[in-house]
XYZ file of N, CA and C in Angstrom:
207
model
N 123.579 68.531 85.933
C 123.890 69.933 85.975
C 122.702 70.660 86.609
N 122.962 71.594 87.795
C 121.589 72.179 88.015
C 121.190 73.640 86.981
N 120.164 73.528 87.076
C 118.928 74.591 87.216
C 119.312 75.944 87.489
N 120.142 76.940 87.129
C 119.932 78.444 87.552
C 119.200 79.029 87.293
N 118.565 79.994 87.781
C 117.360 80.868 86.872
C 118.063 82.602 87.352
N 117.406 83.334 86.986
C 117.886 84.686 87.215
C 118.100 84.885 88.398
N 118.678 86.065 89.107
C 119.057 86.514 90.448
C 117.543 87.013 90.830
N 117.543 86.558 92.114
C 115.885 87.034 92.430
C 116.344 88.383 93.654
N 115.178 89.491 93.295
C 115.815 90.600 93.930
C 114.332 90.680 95.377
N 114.728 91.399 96.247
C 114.187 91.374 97.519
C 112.600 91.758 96.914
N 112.346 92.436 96.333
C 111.143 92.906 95.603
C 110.221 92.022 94.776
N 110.653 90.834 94.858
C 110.384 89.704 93.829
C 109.844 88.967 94.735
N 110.407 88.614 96.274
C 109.597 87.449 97.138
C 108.795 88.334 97.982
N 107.588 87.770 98.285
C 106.477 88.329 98.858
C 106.439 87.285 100.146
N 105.818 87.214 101.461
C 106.331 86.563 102.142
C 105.116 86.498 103.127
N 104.291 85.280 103.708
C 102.868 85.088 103.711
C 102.947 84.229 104.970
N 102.013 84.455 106.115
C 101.815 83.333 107.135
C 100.385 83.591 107.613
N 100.039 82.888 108.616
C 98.553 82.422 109.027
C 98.093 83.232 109.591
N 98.946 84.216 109.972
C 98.226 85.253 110.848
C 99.175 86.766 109.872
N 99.683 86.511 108.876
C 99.532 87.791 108.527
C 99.039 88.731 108.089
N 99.520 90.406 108.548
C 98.444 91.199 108.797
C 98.817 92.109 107.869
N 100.274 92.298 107.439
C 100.822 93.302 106.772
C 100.060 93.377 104.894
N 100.402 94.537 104.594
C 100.141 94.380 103.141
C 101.243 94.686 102.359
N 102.499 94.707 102.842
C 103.868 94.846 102.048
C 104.598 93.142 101.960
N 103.843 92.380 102.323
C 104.070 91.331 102.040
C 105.957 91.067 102.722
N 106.498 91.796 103.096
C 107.665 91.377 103.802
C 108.021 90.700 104.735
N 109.395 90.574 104.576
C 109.996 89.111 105.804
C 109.338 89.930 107.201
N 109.445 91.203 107.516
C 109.602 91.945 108.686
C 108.072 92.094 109.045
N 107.290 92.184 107.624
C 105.971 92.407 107.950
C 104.763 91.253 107.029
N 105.161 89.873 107.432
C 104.014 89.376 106.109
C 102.681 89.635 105.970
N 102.337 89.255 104.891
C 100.810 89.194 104.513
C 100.332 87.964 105.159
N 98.639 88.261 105.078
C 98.402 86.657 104.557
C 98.611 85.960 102.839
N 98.181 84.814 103.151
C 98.166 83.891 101.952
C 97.834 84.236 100.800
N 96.747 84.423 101.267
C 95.849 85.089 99.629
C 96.438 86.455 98.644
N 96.536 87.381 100.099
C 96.936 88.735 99.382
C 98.447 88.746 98.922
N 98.904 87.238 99.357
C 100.036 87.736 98.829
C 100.400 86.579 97.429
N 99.737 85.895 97.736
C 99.494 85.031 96.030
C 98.645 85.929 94.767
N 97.435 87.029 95.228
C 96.695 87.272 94.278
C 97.585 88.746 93.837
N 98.503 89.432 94.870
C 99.175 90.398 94.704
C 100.445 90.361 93.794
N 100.910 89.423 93.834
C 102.209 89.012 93.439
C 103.007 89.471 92.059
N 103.690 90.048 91.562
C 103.845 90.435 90.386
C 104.681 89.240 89.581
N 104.461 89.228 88.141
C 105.254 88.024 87.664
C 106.275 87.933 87.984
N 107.054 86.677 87.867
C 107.865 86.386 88.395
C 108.423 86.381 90.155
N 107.330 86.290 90.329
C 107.564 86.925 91.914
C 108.015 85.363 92.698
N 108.299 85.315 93.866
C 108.468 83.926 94.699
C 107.476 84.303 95.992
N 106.661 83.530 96.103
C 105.453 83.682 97.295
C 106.579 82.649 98.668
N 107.178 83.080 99.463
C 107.016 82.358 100.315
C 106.294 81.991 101.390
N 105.522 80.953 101.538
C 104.779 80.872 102.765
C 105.369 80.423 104.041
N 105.642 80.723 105.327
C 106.040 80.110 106.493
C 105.589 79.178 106.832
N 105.468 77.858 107.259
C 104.657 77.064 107.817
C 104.872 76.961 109.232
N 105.307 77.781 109.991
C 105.471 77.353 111.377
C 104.159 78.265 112.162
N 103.920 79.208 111.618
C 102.634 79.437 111.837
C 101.505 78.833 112.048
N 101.273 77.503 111.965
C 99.884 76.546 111.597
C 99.589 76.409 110.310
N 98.613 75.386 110.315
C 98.075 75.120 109.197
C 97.521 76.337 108.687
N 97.272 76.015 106.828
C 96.708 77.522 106.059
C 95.649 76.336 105.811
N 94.906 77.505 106.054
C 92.964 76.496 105.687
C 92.554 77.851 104.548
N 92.208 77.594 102.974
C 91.673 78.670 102.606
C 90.406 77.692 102.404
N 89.479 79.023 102.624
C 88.239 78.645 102.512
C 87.224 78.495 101.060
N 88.126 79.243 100.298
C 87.754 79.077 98.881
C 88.461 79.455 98.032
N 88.614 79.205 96.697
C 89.998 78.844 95.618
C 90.728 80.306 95.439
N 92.016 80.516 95.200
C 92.691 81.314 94.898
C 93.367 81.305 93.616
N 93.340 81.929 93.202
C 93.896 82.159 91.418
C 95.095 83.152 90.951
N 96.082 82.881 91.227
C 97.218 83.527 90.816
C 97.153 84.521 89.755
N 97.143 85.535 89.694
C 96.940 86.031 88.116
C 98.296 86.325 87.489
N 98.986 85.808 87.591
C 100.524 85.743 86.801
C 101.635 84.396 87.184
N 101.710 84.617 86.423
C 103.105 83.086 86.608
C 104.440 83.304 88.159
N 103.613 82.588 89.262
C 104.944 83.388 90.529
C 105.465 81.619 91.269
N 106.263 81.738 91.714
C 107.202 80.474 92.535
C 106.441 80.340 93.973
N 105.409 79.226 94.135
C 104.825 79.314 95.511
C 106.084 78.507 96.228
């Protein structure tokens, strides 16, 4: 049987690539990596793009709430 979890609303995924510049974290405008993992509100879903290149962070990042990388 699968796994449902709640309906996830547009406000919930934050949305992150190698060169992003935005700070609304959106599909239209992403962030980068960091700001959008350390921004994230609980429950949130971080998606990262990978077609962008590799993500190199240069030093550790710490989620401060429970989010779906």
């Amino acid at each position: 049987m699968p796994i449902v979890g709640a309906p996830v609303s547009a406000e919930t995924v934050r949305y992150a690539t190698v060169t992003g510049s935005g700070s609304d974290c959106t599909e239209a405008e992403p962030c980068d990596v960091r700001t959008a993992l350390t921004q994230a509100p609980a429950g949130a879903i971080v998606d990262i793009r990978g077609d962008g290149g590799d993500h190199e962070l240069r030093s550790g990042i710490t989620a401060a709430r429970d989010i779906t990388i």
